[in-house]
CSV table of C-alpha atoms in Angstrom, one decimal:
chain,number,residue,atom,x,y,z
A,1,MET,CA,75.1,220.4,144.5
A,2,THR,CA,72.9,223.3,143.8
A,3,LEU,CA,70.4,222.7,141.0
A,4,ALA,CA,72.3,224.0,138.2
A,5,GLN,CA,70.8,226.8,136.0
A,6,THR,CA,73.6,226.7,133.4
A,7,LEU,CA,74.0,223.8,131.1
A,8,PRO,CA,76.2,221.3,133.3
A,9,THR,CA,79.3,219.6,131.9
A,10,LYS,CA,81.2,216.5,132.4
A,11,ALA,CA,83.3,218.4,135.1
A,12,ASP,CA,80.2,219.1,137.3
A,13,GLU,CA,80.5,215.8,139.5
A,14,ALA,CA,76.6,215.5,139.6
A,15,TRP,CA,76.3,215.3,135.9
A,16,ARG,CA,79.7,213.0,135.3
A,17,TYR,CA,77.7,210.2,134.0
A,18,ALA,CA,74.5,212.1,132.3
A,19,ASP,CA,74.0,212.0,128.7
A,20,LEU,CA,75.1,215.6,128.0
A,21,LYS,CA,73.4,215.6,124.4
A,22,ALA,CA,70.3,214.6,125.4
A,23,VAL,CA,70.4,217.1,128.5
A,24,GLU,CA,71.3,220.0,126.1
A,25,SER,CA,68.2,219.0,124.0
A,26,VAL,CA,65.7,219.5,126.7
A,27,TRP,CA,67.8,222.1,129.1
A,28,GLN,CA,65.7,225.1,127.9
A,29,ALA,CA,62.5,222.8,128.6
A,30,VAL,CA,63.5,221.9,132.2
A,31,ASP,CA,61.1,223.6,134.7
A,32,MET,CA,62.5,225.5,137.6
A,33,PRO,CA,63.1,222.8,140.5
A,34,GLU,CA,59.7,221.9,141.7
A,35,SER,CA,59.6,223.2,145.3
A,36,VAL,CA,57.9,221.3,148.2
A,37,VAL,CA,57.8,222.8,151.8
A,38,VAL,CA,56.4,220.2,154.4
A,39,ALA,CA,55.1,222.1,157.3
A,40,ALA,CA,56.4,221.2,160.9
A,41,GLY,CA,54.8,217.9,162.0
A,42,GLN,CA,53.2,217.1,158.6
A,43,SER,CA,53.8,214.3,156.1
A,44,GLU,CA,53.6,214.2,152.5
A,45,GLN,CA,53.9,211.8,149.6
A,46,LYS,CA,55.5,212.6,146.1
A,47,THR,CA,55.7,210.4,143.3
A,48,LEU,CA,58.2,211.1,140.3
A,49,ILE,CA,57.9,208.6,137.5
A,50,LEU,CA,59.9,208.8,134.2
A,51,GLU,CA,58.7,206.5,131.6
A,52,THR,CA,57.9,208.3,128.4
A,53,GLY,CA,59.7,211.0,126.5
A,54,GLU,CA,63.3,210.9,124.8
A,55,ALA,CA,64.9,213.0,127.5
A,56,GLN,CA,63.3,214.1,130.8
A,57,ILE,CA,64.7,215.6,133.6
A,58,ARG,CA,62.8,216.3,137.0
A,59,GLN,CA,64.0,218.6,139.9
A,60,LEU,CA,62.7,218.3,143.4
A,61,HIS,CA,63.6,220.8,146.1
A,62,ILE,CA,62.1,219.8,149.3
A,63,VAL,CA,62.2,221.5,152.6
A,64,LEU,CA,61.1,219.4,155.7
A,65,GLU,CA,60.2,221.5,158.9
A,66,GLU,CA,60.8,220.2,162.1
A,67,GLY,CA,59.1,217.0,162.8
A,68,ALA,CA,58.0,216.7,159.1
A,69,ARG,CA,58.2,213.6,156.8
A,70,VAL,CA,58.3,213.1,153.0
A,71,ASP,CA,58.1,209.8,151.2
A,72,VAL,CA,59.4,210.2,147.8
A,73,ALA,CA,58.8,207.1,145.5
A,74,CYS,CA,60.4,207.6,141.9
A,75,LEU,CA,61.3,205.4,138.9
A,76,ALA,CA,63.6,206.4,136.1
A,77,ALA,CA,62.6,204.3,133.1
A,78,ALA,CA,62.4,206.8,130.4
A,79,PRO,CA,63.3,205.5,126.9
A,80,GLY,CA,66.4,208.0,126.2
A,81,TYR,CA,67.7,209.9,128.9
A,82,GLY,CA,66.0,210.2,132.3
A,83,ARG,CA,67.2,212.1,135.6
A,84,VAL,CA,65.6,212.5,138.8
A,85,GLU,CA,67.3,215.0,141.2
A,86,ILE,CA,66.4,215.4,144.7
A,87,ASP,CA,67.4,218.3,147.0
A,88,ILE,CA,66.5,217.9,150.4
A,89,ASP,CA,66.9,220.0,153.6
A,90,VAL,CA,66.0,218.1,156.8
A,91,ALA,CA,64.9,219.8,160.0
A,92,SER,CA,65.2,218.5,163.5
A,93,GLY,CA,63.0,215.3,164.0
A,94,ALA,CA,62.3,215.3,160.4
A,95,HIS,CA,62.5,212.3,158.3
A,96,PHE,CA,63.3,211.7,154.5
A,97,GLU,CA,62.3,208.3,153.0
A,98,MET,CA,63.0,207.5,149.5
A,99,GLY,CA,62.4,204.7,147.4
A,100,GLY,CA,64.1,204.6,143.9
A,101,ALA,CA,63.9,202.1,140.8
A,102,ILE,CA,66.2,202.2,137.6
A,103,VAL,CA,64.9,200.2,134.9
A,104,GLY,CA,66.8,200.3,131.5
A,105,ALA,CA,67.7,198.9,128.5
A,106,ASP,CA,69.2,199.4,125.0
A,107,ASP,CA,71.1,202.8,125.1
A,108,GLN,CA,69.0,204.4,128.1
A,109,THR,CA,71.0,206.7,130.4
A,110,LEU,CA,69.2,206.8,133.6
A,111,GLU,CA,70.2,208.5,137.0
A,112,ILE,CA,68.8,209.2,140.2
A,113,VAL,CA,70.8,212.1,142.0
A,114,THR,CA,70.1,213.1,145.6
A,115,ARG,CA,71.5,215.3,148.1
A,116,VAL,CA,70.4,215.3,151.5
A,117,ASN,CA,71.3,218.3,153.6
A,118,HIS,CA,71.2,217.3,157.2
A,119,HIS,CA,71.7,220.7,158.8
A,120,ALA,CA,69.9,220.2,162.2
A,121,PRO,CA,70.5,217.4,164.9
A,122,ASP,CA,67.9,214.4,165.8
A,123,ALA,CA,66.8,213.8,162.4
A,124,THR,CA,66.6,210.6,159.9
A,125,SER,CA,66.7,209.8,156.2
A,126,ASN,CA,66.8,206.2,154.6
A,127,GLN,CA,67.2,205.8,150.8
A,128,VAL,CA,66.8,202.5,149.0
A,129,VAL,CA,67.5,202.2,145.2
A,130,ARG,CA,67.5,199.3,143.1
A,131,SER,CA,68.4,199.4,139.3
A,132,VAL,CA,68.0,196.7,136.7
A,133,LEU,CA,69.9,197.2,133.5
A,134,ALA,CA,70.0,195.4,130.3
A,135,GLY,CA,71.5,196.2,127.0
A,136,LYS,CA,74.1,198.8,126.9
A,137,ALA,CA,71.9,201.0,129.4
A,138,THR,CA,73.7,203.0,132.3
A,139,GLY,CA,72.0,203.5,135.4
A,140,SER,CA,73.8,205.9,138.0
A,141,PHE,CA,72.9,206.7,141.5
A,142,LEU,CA,74.6,209.7,143.1
A,143,GLY,CA,73.9,210.1,147.0
A,144,LYS,CA,75.4,213.0,148.7
A,145,ILE,CA,74.5,213.3,152.4
A,146,ASP,CA,75.9,216.4,154.1
A,147,ILE,CA,75.7,216.5,158.0
A,148,ALA,CA,76.5,219.6,159.6
A,149,ARG,CA,78.5,220.2,162.4
A,150,ASP,CA,75.9,220.8,165.0
A,151,ALA,CA,73.6,218.2,163.3
A,152,GLN,CA,74.4,215.4,166.1
A,153,ARG,CA,72.5,212.3,166.4
A,154,ILE,CA,71.4,211.9,162.7
A,155,ASP,CA,70.6,208.4,161.3
A,156,ALA,CA,71.0,208.6,157.9
A,157,GLU,CA,71.0,205.3,155.5
A,158,GLN,CA,71.5,204.5,152.1
A,159,SER,CA,71.3,201.1,150.3
A,160,VAL,CA,71.9,201.1,146.6
A,161,LYS,CA,71.7,197.5,144.4
A,162,SER,CA,72.4,197.0,141.0
A,163,MET,CA,71.6,194.4,138.8
A,164,LEU,CA,73.3,193.7,135.4
A,165,LEU,CA,71.6,191.6,132.9
A,166,ASN,CA,74.1,192.0,130.1
A,167,ARG,CA,77.7,192.5,129.9
A,168,GLY,CA,77.3,195.7,128.2
A,169,ALA,CA,75.2,197.5,130.9
A,170,THR,CA,76.7,199.8,133.2
A,171,ALA,CA,75.8,200.7,136.9
A,172,ASN,CA,77.3,203.7,139.0
A,173,ALA,CA,76.8,204.1,142.4
A,174,LYS,CA,78.5,206.8,144.3
A,175,PRO,CA,77.4,207.4,147.9
A,176,GLU,CA,79.3,210.8,149.0
A,177,LEU,CA,79.2,211.2,152.6
A,178,GLU,CA,80.5,214.6,154.0
A,179,ILE,CA,80.1,214.6,157.7
A,180,TYR,CA,81.0,217.2,160.2
A,181,ALA,CA,79.3,216.2,163.4
A,182,ASP,CA,80.8,213.4,165.7
A,183,ASP,CA,77.7,211.5,167.0
A,184,VAL,CA,75.9,210.4,163.9
A,185,LYS,CA,75.0,207.0,162.4
A,186,CYS,CA,75.4,206.7,158.4
A,187,ALA,CA,74.9,203.5,156.7
A,188,HIS,CA,75.6,202.9,153.1
A,189,GLY,CA,75.8,200.0,150.9
A,190,ALA,CA,76.4,199.7,147.4
A,191,THR,CA,76.4,196.3,145.3
A,192,VAL,CA,76.4,195.4,141.6
A,193,GLY,CA,75.6,191.8,140.7
A,194,GLU,CA,73.9,189.6,138.3
A,195,LEU,CA,70.9,187.2,138.5
A,196,ASP,CA,72.0,184.2,140.7
A,197,LYS,CA,72.7,181.4,138.3
A,198,GLN,CA,72.1,178.9,141.1
A,199,ALA,CA,68.9,180.3,141.8
A,200,LEU,CA,67.6,180.3,138.1
A,201,PHE,CA,68.6,176.5,137.9
A,202,TYR,CA,67.0,175.8,141.0
A,203,MET,CA,63.9,177.6,139.9
A,204,ALA,CA,64.2,175.7,136.5
A,205,SER,CA,64.5,172.3,138.4
A,206,ARG,CA,60.7,172.9,139.5
A,207,GLY,CA,59.4,173.9,136.1
A,208,LEU,CA,59.7,177.4,136.1
A,209,ASP,CA,60.4,178.6,132.4
A,210,PRO,CA,63.1,181.1,132.2
A,211,VAL,CA,61.3,184.2,131.6
A,212,THR,CA,58.9,183.4,134.6
A,213,ALA,CA,62.1,182.6,137.0
A,214,LYS,CA,63.9,185.8,135.7
A,215,ARG,CA,60.5,187.7,136.3
A,216,LEU,CA,60.1,186.7,139.9
A,217,MET,CA,63.6,187.4,140.8
A,218,LEU,CA,63.8,190.9,139.4
A,219,HIS,CA,60.1,191.7,140.8
A,220,ALA,CA,61.5,190.6,144.4
A,221,PHE,CA,64.8,192.7,143.8
A,222,VAL,CA,62.9,195.7,142.5
A,223,ALA,CA,60.1,195.6,145.3
A,224,ASP,CA,62.8,196.4,148.1
A,225,ALA,CA,62.7,199.8,147.0
A,226,PHE,CA,58.9,200.2,147.7
A,227,VAL,CA,56.6,199.8,150.3
A,228,ASP,CA,53.0,198.3,150.0
A,229,VAL,CA,50.4,200.6,151.0
A,230,ASP,CA,47.5,199.0,152.7
A,231,GLY,CA,48.8,195.7,151.4
A,232,GLU,CA,48.5,196.9,147.7
A,233,THR,CA,51.2,197.3,145.4
A,234,SER,CA,51.9,201.0,144.8
A,235,ALA,CA,51.2,202.4,141.7
A,236,VAL,CA,55.1,203.3,141.1
A,237,GLU,CA,55.9,200.0,141.8
A,238,GLU,CA,53.5,198.6,139.3
A,239,GLN,CA,54.9,200.8,136.6
A,240,ALA,CA,58.4,199.5,137.6
A,241,LEU,CA,57.3,196.1,137.1
A,242,ALA,CA,55.7,196.7,133.9
A,243,ALA,CA,59.1,198.5,132.8
A,244,LEU,CA,60.7,195.2,133.8
A,245,GLU,CA,58.7,193.1,131.2
A,246,ALA,CA,60.4,194.8,128.6
A,247,LEU,CA,63.9,193.4,129.9
A,248,LEU,CA,62.7,189.6,130.1
B,1,MET,CA,61.0,154.9,133.1
B,2,LEU,CA,64.7,156.1,133.2
B,3,LYS,CA,67.1,154.5,130.9
B,4,ILE,CA,70.8,155.7,131.5
B,5,SER,CA,73.3,154.2,129.1
B,6,ASN,CA,77.0,154.6,129.3
B,7,LEU,CA,76.8,158.3,130.7
B,8,HIS,CA,79.8,160.2,130.6
B,9,ALA,CA,79.7,163.9,132.2
B,10,THR,CA,82.5,166.3,132.6
B,11,VAL,CA,82.6,169.3,135.1
B,12,GLY,CA,85.0,171.9,133.7
B,13,GLU,CA,87.7,170.0,132.2
B,14,THR,CA,87.4,167.0,134.5
B,15,GLU,CA,85.5,163.9,133.6
B,16,ILE,CA,83.5,162.8,136.7
B,17,LEU,CA,80.8,160.3,135.0
B,18,LYS,CA,82.9,157.7,133.1
B,19,GLY,CA,80.3,155.2,131.6
B,20,LEU,CA,77.4,155.2,133.9
B,21,SER,CA,74.5,152.7,133.0
B,22,LEU,CA,71.3,152.4,135.4
B,23,GLU,CA,67.7,151.5,134.6
B,24,LEU,CA,64.6,152.4,136.9
B,25,ASN,CA,61.2,150.7,136.4
B,26,PRO,CA,58.0,151.9,137.7
B,27,GLY,CA,57.2,151.4,141.2
B,28,GLU,CA,61.2,151.0,142.0
B,29,ILE,CA,63.1,152.8,144.7
B,30,HIS,CA,66.9,152.8,144.0
B,31,ALA,CA,69.4,153.7,146.2
B,32,ILE,CA,72.9,154.9,145.1
B,33,MET,CA,75.6,155.0,147.8
B,34,GLY,CA,79.2,155.7,147.1
B,35,PRO,CA,82.5,157.6,148.5
B,36,ASN,CA,82.9,161.4,148.2
B,37,GLY,CA,83.8,162.5,144.9
B,38,ALA,CA,82.5,159.5,143.1
B,39,GLY,CA,80.1,161.3,140.7
B,40,LYS,CA,76.8,161.1,142.8
B,41,SER,CA,76.0,164.6,142.8
B,42,THR,CA,77.1,165.0,139.0
B,43,LEU,CA,74.8,162.3,137.9
B,44,ALA,CA,71.9,164.1,139.8
B,45,TYR,CA,72.8,167.5,138.2
B,46,ALA,CA,73.7,165.9,134.9
B,47,LEU,CA,70.1,164.5,134.9
B,48,GLY,CA,68.5,167.7,135.9
B,49,GLY,CA,70.5,169.7,133.4
B,50,ARG,CA,72.4,172.0,135.4
B,51,PRO,CA,74.7,174.5,133.4
B,52,GLY,CA,78.4,173.7,133.6
B,53,TYR,CA,77.7,169.8,133.9
B,54,GLU,CA,78.2,168.3,130.5
B,55,VAL,CA,77.4,165.1,128.9
B,56,THR,CA,80.1,164.2,126.4
B,57,LYS,CA,78.9,160.6,125.6
B,58,GLY,CA,75.9,158.1,126.5
B,59,SER,CA,72.4,158.7,126.7
B,60,ALA,CA,69.4,159.0,129.1
B,61,SER,CA,65.8,158.5,128.3
B,62,PHE,CA,62.8,159.3,130.4
B,63,ASP,CA,59.6,157.4,129.5
B,64,GLY,CA,60.8,157.3,125.8
B,65,THR,CA,61.9,161.1,125.7
B,66,ASP,CA,65.6,161.9,125.4
B,67,LEU,CA,66.2,163.8,128.5
B,68,LEU,CA,69.4,165.3,127.6
B,69,ASP,CA,67.6,167.0,124.7
B,70,ILE,CA,65.1,169.2,126.5
B,71,ASP,CA,65.7,172.3,129.1
B,72,PRO,CA,66.0,171.7,132.6
B,73,HIS,CA,62.2,173.3,133.0
B,74,GLU,CA,61.0,170.6,130.5
B,75,ARG,CA,62.4,167.9,132.4
B,76,ALA,CA,60.3,169.3,135.5
B,77,ALA,CA,57.5,169.2,133.4
B,78,ALA,CA,58.0,165.9,132.1
B,79,GLY,CA,57.9,164.6,135.5
B,80,LEU,CA,61.4,164.9,137.1
B,81,PHE,CA,62.2,166.2,140.4
B,82,LEU,CA,65.6,167.1,141.8
B,83,GLY,CA,65.8,167.0,145.5
B,84,PHE,CA,69.1,169.5,146.4
B,85,GLN,CA,71.7,168.7,148.8
B,86,TYR,CA,71.9,172.3,149.2
B,87,PRO,CA,68.7,174.0,148.3
B,88,VAL,CA,69.0,177.5,147.3
B,89,GLU,CA,67.6,180.4,148.8
B,90,ILE,CA,65.6,183.0,147.0
B,91,PRO,CA,65.1,186.3,148.9
B,92,GLY,CA,62.0,188.1,148.3
B,93,VAL,CA,59.9,185.2,146.5
B,94,SER,CA,57.7,183.6,149.0
B,95,ASN,CA,57.3,179.8,148.8
B,96,LEU,CA,53.8,179.8,148.2
B,97,GLN,CA,54.0,181.9,144.9
B,98,PHE,CA,57.3,180.1,143.7
B,99,LEU,CA,55.6,176.9,143.9
B,100,ARG,CA,52.2,177.7,142.5
B,101,GLU,CA,54.2,179.6,139.5
B,102,SER,CA,56.1,176.3,139.0
B,103,LEU,CA,53.2,174.0,139.1
B,104,ASN,CA,51.2,176.1,136.7
B,105,SER,CA,54.3,176.5,134.3
B,106,GLN,CA,54.6,172.9,134.4
B,107,ARG,CA,50.8,172.2,133.7
B,108,LYS,CA,50.8,174.7,130.8
B,109,GLU,CA,53.9,173.0,129.3
B,110,ARG,CA,52.0,169.9,129.4
B,111,GLY,CA,48.8,171.2,128.1
B,112,GLU,CA,46.9,170.9,131.4
B,113,LYS,CA,44.4,173.6,133.2
B,114,GLU,CA,46.4,175.9,135.6
B,115,LEU,CA,45.3,175.7,139.2
B,116,SER,CA,43.3,178.6,140.8
B,117,GLY,CA,44.7,180.2,144.0
B,118,ALA,CA,42.1,178.3,146.4
B,119,GLU,CA,42.9,174.8,144.4
B,120,PHE,CA,46.7,175.4,144.9
B,121,ILE,CA,46.3,176.7,148.5
B,122,ARG,CA,44.2,173.4,149.5
B,123,LEU,CA,46.9,171.4,147.8
B,124,ALA,CA,49.7,173.1,149.6
B,125,LYS,CA,48.1,172.6,153.1
B,126,GLU,CA,47.5,169.1,152.5
B,127,LYS,CA,51.5,168.3,151.7
B,128,ALA,CA,52.6,170.7,154.3
B,129,ALA,CA,50.7,168.7,156.9
B,130,LEU,CA,52.1,165.5,155.3
B,131,LEU,CA,55.5,166.9,156.1
B,132,LYS,CA,54.5,168.4,159.2
B,133,MET,CA,55.5,171.9,158.0
B,134,ASP,CA,53.9,175.0,159.1
B,135,MET,CA,51.9,176.9,156.5
B,136,ASP,CA,53.7,180.2,157.9
B,137,MET,CA,56.8,178.7,156.5
B,138,LEU,CA,55.4,178.7,153.2
B,139,LYS,CA,54.4,182.2,153.3
B,140,ARG,CA,58.3,183.1,154.0
B,141,ALA,CA,60.8,183.4,151.1
B,142,VAL,CA,62.0,180.5,149.8
B,143,ASN,CA,64.5,178.8,151.9
B,144,VAL,CA,65.7,182.1,153.5
B,145,GLY,CA,66.5,181.8,157.0
B,146,PHE,CA,65.4,178.0,157.0
B,147,SER,CA,67.7,175.7,159.1
B,148,GLY,CA,69.3,172.8,157.1
B,149,GLY,CA,66.5,170.3,158.2
B,150,GLU,CA,63.8,172.7,157.5
B,151,LYS,CA,65.3,173.1,153.9
B,152,LYS,CA,65.3,169.4,153.5
B,153,ARG,CA,61.4,169.1,154.5
B,154,ASN,CA,60.8,172.1,152.4
B,155,GLU,CA,62.2,170.1,149.5
B,156,MET,CA,59.8,167.3,150.1
B,157,VAL,CA,56.9,169.7,150.3
B,158,GLN,CA,57.8,171.0,147.2
B,159,MET,CA,58.0,167.4,145.7
B,160,GLY,CA,54.4,166.6,147.1
B,161,ILE,CA,53.0,169.6,145.5
B,162,LEU,CA,54.7,169.0,142.1
B,163,ASP,CA,54.0,165.3,142.1
B,164,PRO,CA,56.6,163.9,139.9
B,165,LYS,CA,56.9,160.9,138.4
B,166,LEU,CA,60.7,160.3,139.0
B,167,ALA,CA,62.3,162.1,141.9
B,168,ILE,CA,66.3,162.0,142.2
B,169,LEU,CA,66.9,162.9,145.9
B,170,ASP,CA,70.6,163.9,146.5
B,171,GLU,CA,71.4,163.5,150.0
B,172,THR,CA,68.2,164.8,151.2
B,173,ASP,CA,68.9,162.8,154.5
B,174,SER,CA,72.1,164.9,155.1
B,175,GLY,CA,71.5,167.7,158.0
B,176,LEU,CA,68.5,165.9,159.5
B,177,ASP,CA,67.9,164.8,162.9
B,178,ILE,CA,66.3,161.5,164.0
B,179,ASP,CA,62.9,163.1,164.1
B,180,ALA,CA,63.2,165.0,161.0
B,181,LEU,CA,64.7,161.9,159.3
B,182,ARG,CA,61.4,159.7,160.1
B,183,ILE,CA,59.1,162.7,159.0
B,184,VAL,CA,61.2,163.0,155.3
B,185,GLY,CA,61.2,159.4,155.0
B,186,SER,CA,57.6,158.8,155.7
B,187,GLY,CA,56.9,161.8,153.3
B,188,ILE,CA,58.8,160.2,150.5
B,189,ASN,CA,56.9,156.9,150.9
B,190,ALA,CA,53.8,158.6,151.0
B,191,ILE,CA,54.5,160.9,147.9
B,192,MET,CA,56.6,158.4,145.9
B,193,ARG,CA,55.8,154.7,146.8
B,194,LYS,CA,53.4,154.1,143.9
B,195,PRO,CA,53.3,151.8,141.1
B,196,ASP,CA,53.6,154.3,138.5
B,197,LYS,CA,56.5,156.4,140.3
B,198,ALA,CA,60.0,155.8,140.8
B,199,VAL,CA,62.8,157.1,142.9
B,200,LEU,CA,66.7,157.6,142.9
B,201,LEU,CA,67.9,158.1,146.3
B,202,ILE,CA,71.4,159.3,146.9
B,203,THR,CA,72.9,158.9,150.3
B,204,HIS,CA,75.7,157.9,152.3
B,205,TYR,CA,73.9,156.5,155.5
B,206,GLN,CA,71.9,153.2,155.9
B,207,ARG,CA,69.5,155.3,158.2
B,208,LEU,CA,67.6,156.9,155.4
B,209,LEU,CA,67.2,153.3,153.8
B,210,ASP,CA,65.8,152.3,157.1
B,211,GLU,CA,62.8,154.6,156.6
B,212,VAL,CA,62.5,154.4,152.6
B,213,LYS,CA,63.2,150.5,151.8
B,214,PRO,CA,65.2,150.4,148.4
B,215,ASP,CA,64.5,147.5,145.9
B,216,PHE,CA,68.0,148.0,144.7
B,217,VAL,CA,71.1,149.3,146.0
B,218,HIS,CA,74.1,150.6,143.7
B,219,VAL,CA,77.7,151.3,144.7
B,220,LEU,CA,78.9,154.3,142.6
B,221,ALA,CA,82.6,154.5,142.5
B,222,ASP,CA,84.8,156.3,140.2
B,223,GLY,CA,82.1,157.3,137.8
B,224,ARG,CA,80.5,153.9,137.4
B,225,ILE,CA,78.3,151.7,138.9
B,226,VAL,CA,80.7,148.9,140.2
B,227,LYS,CA,78.2,146.9,142.2
B,228,THR,CA,74.3,146.3,142.3
B,229,GLY,CA,72.4,144.3,144.8
B,230,GLY,CA,69.2,144.4,147.3
B,231,PRO,CA,68.7,146.3,150.3
B,232,GLU,CA,71.6,143.9,152.1
B,233,LEU,CA,74.2,145.5,150.3
B,234,ALA,CA,73.6,148.8,152.0
B,235,LEU,CA,74.0,146.9,155.2
B,236,GLN,CA,77.4,145.2,154.0
B,237,LEU,CA,78.6,148.7,152.7
B,238,GLU,CA,77.8,150.1,156.4
B,239,ASN,CA,79.7,146.9,157.9
B,240,GLU,CA,82.5,147.1,155.6
B,241,GLY,CA,83.2,150.5,154.0
B,242,TYR,CA,83.1,151.3,150.5
B,243,GLU,CA,86.7,150.6,149.7
B,244,ALA,CA,86.5,147.0,150.3
B,245,ILE,CA,83.5,146.6,148.3
B,246,ALA,CA,84.6,148.8,145.2
B,247,GLU,CA,87.9,146.7,144.9
B,248,ALA,CA,86.2,143.7,145.4
B,249,ALA,CA,84.0,144.7,142.3
């Protein structure tokens, strides 16, 4: 996947689940991919939050130099169409960490699309994505991991879990691993489920009203994607939790 | 306090309870014993309002309220506690947060003032100590990674904190070793053995009843109470088995 400069079509795998009408409406306005270079040995944090605007596309191209680290936290919760795209090159000894949440209802189409390019050995990446979808919303995660022939001893992880609150909601999870090296660890897991009914009854039997019970479970589910900073809930997690309120 | 009349309940297409009647007064502890499949857990779930356990006939009133007419969380707020045979794990939600929200949700429903964080922690510490449970366990996610015995003890800590009027305890003794059984038994006595409270113990074994002395023992077979007696009935069951007694009845 290169960040497309011509209007994408459904034939383009990375845009297969996109709301192409919405894409067309904003295509001219999409900025060139924001480019971030993290210098050797440095670390950086990036936050991408899509929560307003009818249609939004944010593209990020990150280059991690040797031993660099980036922590990306993102939330796709735009009212209409929202897409976060991350394309990252990971050098030796570097680490890419991403936590993402997709929170949608109604007719929202939301997606997080990543491509991790492990072109050099001894590097690591970890991606955790949690989606909560209600109404007729569609949430998609497309995660491509390329590991080049010489990129030995890579440890690349991907965990994608989706929770559907209504029958009409759709979750797509598409891990795509292209591995040419022979000494790598690549763990990926994808699940799609709904709220645990047994747990909901257990909570009700203790006196929790249904809304509070749902809130507790969904908060815990989404919190998986984010790490607390100095014991404080991060800003992006706060926003994700606020977006969840609309689904209760 | 609890008056169950001619209760019929089905799970799926199968009728499990077939006209069960039972009355509990304040200050009483009742034990229900019976063979596997008799309907003991179904009774607990039907009274708790678990989805899928449908009451088709009969009534259950709790302090004058039609229990079957209100939602599970409202039954809890009314003072009903259900001790689960298999307590459920809730990943990512800490025991303390869960219980504080539960208690405050109940208090709100009853029009009482919610407890502050400090007040709640004080209460939780007191009840955890009663059940000899480490406060660290209360900080962990609800029942996640707990042993069978720890889960049951956690149920009793929850009962202590929520302080119900009526507790229905579904095989709280299963999975407990001898020491844990004693701790749980004395916990039940300390929390529930009071003139204004009542307990319905569902159990297979006499050993819990050595710790928590019942005032009445009922034998449940094929969806009905077939025999009622005092504590001596439990001993008789232990000696003669369910079959002999259910048949004689």
